[in-house]
mmCIF file of C-alpha atoms in Angstrom:
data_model
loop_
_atom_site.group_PDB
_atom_site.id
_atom_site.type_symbol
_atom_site.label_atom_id
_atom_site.label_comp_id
_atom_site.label_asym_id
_atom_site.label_seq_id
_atom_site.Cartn_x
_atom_site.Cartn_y
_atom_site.Cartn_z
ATOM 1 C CA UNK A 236 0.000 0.000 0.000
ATOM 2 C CA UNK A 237 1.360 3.340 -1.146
ATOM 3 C CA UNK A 238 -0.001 6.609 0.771
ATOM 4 C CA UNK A 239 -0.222 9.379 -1.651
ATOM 5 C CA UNK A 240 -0.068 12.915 -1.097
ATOM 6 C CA UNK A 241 -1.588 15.169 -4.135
ATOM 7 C CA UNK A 242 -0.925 19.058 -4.292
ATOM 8 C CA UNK A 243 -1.556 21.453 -7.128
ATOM 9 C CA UNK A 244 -1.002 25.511 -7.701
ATOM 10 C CA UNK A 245 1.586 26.243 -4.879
ATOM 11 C CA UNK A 246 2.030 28.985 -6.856
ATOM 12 C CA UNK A 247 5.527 29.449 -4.173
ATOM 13 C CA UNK A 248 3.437 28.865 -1.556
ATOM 14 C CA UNK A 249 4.845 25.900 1.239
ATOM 15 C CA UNK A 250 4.316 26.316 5.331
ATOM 16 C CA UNK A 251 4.715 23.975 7.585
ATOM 17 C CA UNK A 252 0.564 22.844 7.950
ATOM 18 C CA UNK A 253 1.504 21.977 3.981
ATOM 19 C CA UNK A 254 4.475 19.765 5.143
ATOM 20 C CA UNK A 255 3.195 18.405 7.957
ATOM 21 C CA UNK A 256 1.523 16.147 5.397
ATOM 22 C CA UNK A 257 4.019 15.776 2.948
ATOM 23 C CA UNK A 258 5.465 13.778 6.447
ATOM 24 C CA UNK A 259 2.912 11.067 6.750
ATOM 25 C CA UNK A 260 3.163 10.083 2.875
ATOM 26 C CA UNK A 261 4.704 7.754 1.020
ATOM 27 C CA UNK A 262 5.622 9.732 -1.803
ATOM 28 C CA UNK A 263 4.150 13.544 -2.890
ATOM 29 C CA UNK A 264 2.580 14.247 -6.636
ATOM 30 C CA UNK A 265 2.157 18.096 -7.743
ATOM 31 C CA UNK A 266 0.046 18.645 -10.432
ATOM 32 C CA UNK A 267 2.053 21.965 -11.350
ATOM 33 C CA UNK A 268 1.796 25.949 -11.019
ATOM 34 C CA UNK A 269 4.691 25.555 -8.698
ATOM 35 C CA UNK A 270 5.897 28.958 -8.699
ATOM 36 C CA UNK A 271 9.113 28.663 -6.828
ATOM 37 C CA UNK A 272 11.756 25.905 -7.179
ATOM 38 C CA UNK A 273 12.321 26.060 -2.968
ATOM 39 C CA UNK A 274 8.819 24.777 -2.838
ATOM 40 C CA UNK A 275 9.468 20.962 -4.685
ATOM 41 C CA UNK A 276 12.820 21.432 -2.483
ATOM 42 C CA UNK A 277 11.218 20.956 0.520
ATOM 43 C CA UNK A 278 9.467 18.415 -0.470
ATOM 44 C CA UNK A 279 11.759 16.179 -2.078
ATOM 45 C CA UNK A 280 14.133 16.492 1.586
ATOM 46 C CA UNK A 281 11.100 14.857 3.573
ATOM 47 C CA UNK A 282 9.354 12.392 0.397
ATOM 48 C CA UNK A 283 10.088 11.201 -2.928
ATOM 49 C CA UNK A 284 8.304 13.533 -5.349
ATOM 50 C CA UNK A 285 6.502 13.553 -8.831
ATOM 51 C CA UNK A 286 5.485 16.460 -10.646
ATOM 52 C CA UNK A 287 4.789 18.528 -13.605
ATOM 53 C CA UNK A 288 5.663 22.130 -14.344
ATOM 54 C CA UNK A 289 1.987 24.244 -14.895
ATOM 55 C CA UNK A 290 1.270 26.935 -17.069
ATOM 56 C CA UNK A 291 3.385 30.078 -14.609
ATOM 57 C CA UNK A 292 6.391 28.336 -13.611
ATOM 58 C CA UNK A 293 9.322 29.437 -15.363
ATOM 59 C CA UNK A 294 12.735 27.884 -17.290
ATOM 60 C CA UNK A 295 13.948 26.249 -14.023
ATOM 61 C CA UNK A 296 11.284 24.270 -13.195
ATOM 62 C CA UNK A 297 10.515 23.234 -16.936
ATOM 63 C CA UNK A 298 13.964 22.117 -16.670
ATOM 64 C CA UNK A 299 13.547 19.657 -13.558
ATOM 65 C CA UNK A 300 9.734 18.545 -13.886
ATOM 66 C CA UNK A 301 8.232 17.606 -17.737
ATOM 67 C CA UNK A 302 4.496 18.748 -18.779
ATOM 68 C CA UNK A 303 3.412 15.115 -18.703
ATOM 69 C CA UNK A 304 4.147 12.345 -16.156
ATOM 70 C CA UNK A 305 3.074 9.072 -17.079
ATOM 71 C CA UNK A 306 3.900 6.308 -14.651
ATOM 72 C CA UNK A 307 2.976 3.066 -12.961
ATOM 73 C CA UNK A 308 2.007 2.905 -8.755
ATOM 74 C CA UNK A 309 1.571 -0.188 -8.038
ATOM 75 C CA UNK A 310 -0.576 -1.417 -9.868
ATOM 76 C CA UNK A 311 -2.473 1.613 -10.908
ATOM 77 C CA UNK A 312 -1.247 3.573 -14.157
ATOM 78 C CA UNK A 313 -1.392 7.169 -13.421
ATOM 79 C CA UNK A 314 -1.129 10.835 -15.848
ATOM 80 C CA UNK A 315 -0.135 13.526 -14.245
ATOM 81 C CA UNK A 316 -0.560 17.152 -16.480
ATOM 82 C CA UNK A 317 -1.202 20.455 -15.302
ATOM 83 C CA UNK A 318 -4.179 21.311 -17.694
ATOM 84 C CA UNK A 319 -6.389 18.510 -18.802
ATOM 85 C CA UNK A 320 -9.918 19.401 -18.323
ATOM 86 C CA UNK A 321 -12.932 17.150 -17.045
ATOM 87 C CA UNK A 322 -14.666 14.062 -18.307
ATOM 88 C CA UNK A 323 -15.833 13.818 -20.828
ATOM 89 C CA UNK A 324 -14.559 17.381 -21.901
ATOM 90 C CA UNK A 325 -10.753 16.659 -21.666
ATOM 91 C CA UNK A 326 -8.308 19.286 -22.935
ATOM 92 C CA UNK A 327 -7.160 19.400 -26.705
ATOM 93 C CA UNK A 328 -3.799 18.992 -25.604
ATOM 94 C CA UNK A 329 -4.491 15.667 -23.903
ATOM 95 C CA UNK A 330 -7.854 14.534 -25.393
ATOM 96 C CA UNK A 331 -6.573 12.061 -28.385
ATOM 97 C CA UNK A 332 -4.512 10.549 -26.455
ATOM 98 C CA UNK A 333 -6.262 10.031 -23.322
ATOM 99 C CA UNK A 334 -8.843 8.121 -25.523
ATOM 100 C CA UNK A 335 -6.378 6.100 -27.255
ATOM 101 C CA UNK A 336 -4.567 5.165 -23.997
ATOM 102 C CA UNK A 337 -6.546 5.869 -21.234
ATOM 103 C CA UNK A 338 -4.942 5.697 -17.543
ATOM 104 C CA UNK A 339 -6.773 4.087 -14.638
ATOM 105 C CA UNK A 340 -5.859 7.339 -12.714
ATOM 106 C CA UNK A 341 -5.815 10.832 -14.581
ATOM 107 C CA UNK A 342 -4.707 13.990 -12.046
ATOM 108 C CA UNK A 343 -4.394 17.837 -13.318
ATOM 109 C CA UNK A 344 -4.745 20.934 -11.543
ATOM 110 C CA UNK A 345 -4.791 24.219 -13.013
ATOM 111 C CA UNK A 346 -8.654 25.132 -12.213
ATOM 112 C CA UNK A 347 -7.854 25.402 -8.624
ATOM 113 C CA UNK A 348 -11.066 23.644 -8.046
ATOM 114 C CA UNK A 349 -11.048 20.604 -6.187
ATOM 115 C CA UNK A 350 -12.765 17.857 -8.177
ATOM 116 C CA UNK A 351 -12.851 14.144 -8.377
ATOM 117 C CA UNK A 352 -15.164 12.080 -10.929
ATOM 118 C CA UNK A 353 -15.274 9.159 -12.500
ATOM 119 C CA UNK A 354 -15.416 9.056 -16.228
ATOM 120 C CA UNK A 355 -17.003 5.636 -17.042
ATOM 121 C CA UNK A 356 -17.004 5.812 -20.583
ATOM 122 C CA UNK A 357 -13.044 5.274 -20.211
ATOM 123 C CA UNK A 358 -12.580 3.634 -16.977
ATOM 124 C CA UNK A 359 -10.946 6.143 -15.220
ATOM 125 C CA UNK A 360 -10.883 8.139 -11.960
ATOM 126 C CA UNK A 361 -10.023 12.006 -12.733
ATOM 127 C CA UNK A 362 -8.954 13.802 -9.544
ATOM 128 C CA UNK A 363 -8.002 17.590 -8.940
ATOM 129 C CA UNK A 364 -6.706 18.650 -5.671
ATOM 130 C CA UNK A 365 -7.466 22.021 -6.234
ATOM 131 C CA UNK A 366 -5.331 24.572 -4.953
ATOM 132 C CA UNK A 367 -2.906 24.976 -1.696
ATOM 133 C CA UNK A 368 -1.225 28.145 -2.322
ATOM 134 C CA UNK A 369 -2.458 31.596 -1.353
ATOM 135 C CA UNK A 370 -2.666 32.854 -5.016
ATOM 136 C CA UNK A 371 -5.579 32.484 -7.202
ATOM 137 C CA UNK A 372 -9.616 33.004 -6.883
ATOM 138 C CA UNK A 373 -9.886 30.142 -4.413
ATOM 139 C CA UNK A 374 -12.020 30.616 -1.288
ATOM 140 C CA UNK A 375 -10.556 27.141 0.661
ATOM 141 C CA UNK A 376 -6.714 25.591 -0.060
ATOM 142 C CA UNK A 377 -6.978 22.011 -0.812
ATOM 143 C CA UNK A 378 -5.134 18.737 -0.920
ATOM 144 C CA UNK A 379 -6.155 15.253 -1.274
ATOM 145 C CA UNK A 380 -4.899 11.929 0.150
ATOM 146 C CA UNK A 381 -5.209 8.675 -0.725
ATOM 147 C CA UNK A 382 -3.966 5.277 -0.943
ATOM 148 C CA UNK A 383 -3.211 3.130 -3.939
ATOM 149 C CA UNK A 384 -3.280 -0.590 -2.898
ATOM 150 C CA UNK A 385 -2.639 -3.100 -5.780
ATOM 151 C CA UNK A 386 -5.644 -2.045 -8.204
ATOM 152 C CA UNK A 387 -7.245 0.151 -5.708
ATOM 153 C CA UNK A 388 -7.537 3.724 -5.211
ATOM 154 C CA UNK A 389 -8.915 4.354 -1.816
ATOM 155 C CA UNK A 390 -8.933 6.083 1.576
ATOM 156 C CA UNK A 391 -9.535 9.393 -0.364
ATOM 157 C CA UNK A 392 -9.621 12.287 2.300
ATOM 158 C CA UNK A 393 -10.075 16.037 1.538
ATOM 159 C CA UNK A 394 -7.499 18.291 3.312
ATOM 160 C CA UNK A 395 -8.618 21.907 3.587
ATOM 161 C CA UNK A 396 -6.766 24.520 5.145
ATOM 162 C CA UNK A 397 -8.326 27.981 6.246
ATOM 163 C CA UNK A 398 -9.219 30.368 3.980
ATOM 164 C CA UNK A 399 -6.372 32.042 2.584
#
């Protein structure tokens, strides 16, 4: 069992509520808009980390983290991408290919609204964490958490922070 720690839109935002739960994970996934290089940093001192760059972060971060992060958990095959859109209406960037090759788990952030849905036509489960950093229209900062177990994608939990 794997315990999974999913961020988006930092936005160079990172306190010490944030890392407190970056501690009790196995490993950390940001779905991009990290904004500052320090914040993957301190992640990747405390937990291995996977990410993608998003749509603001700059030539060092493009250099570290790619736009796309396909991968195997377990046994769950996850895509990570900052900007994917929804089921069924998936970004043009992604949309082809999602269909083609679907994952079992599909994760962007870029909204900054938290969101998680199935998408039964292609046997997925789409989550969004929403947003953690103090930047953007959000009301609430948001993480999720979650185990991957063999096939299984459970234990999903909400963390919300106070308003920023």
């Amino acid at each position: 069992m794997t315990k999974i720690l999913l961020l988006s839109d930092t936005h160079s935002y990172i306190d010490d509520a944030i890392l407190k739960h970056v501690k009790q994970a196995d490993e950390v996934w940001h779905a991009g808009d990290i904004g500052d290089i320090a914040v993957t940093d301190a992640i990747k001192v405390l937990k291995p980390l996977r990410a993608v760059y998003g749509n603001i972060d700059g030539k060092e971060i493009r250099a570290e983290f790619p736009e796309h992060n396909r991968f195997k958990c377990e046994d769950v095959e996850v895509w990570i991408t900052h900007i994917g859109g929804y089921p069924p209406k998936y970004n043009s960037r992604v949309a082809e290919k999602i269909k083609e090759n679907p994952p079992r788990l599909f994760i962007c952030g870029h909204s900054h609204i938290l969101k998680v849905m199935p998408d039964k036509k292609l046997n997925l489960l789409h989550m969004n964490p929403g947003a953690v950093g103090k930047h953007g229209f959000h009301k609430s900062r948001t993480m999720l958490r979650f185990t991957i177990d063999g096939k299984k994608i459970e234990n999903l939990e909400v963390i919300e922070f106070d308003k920023r």
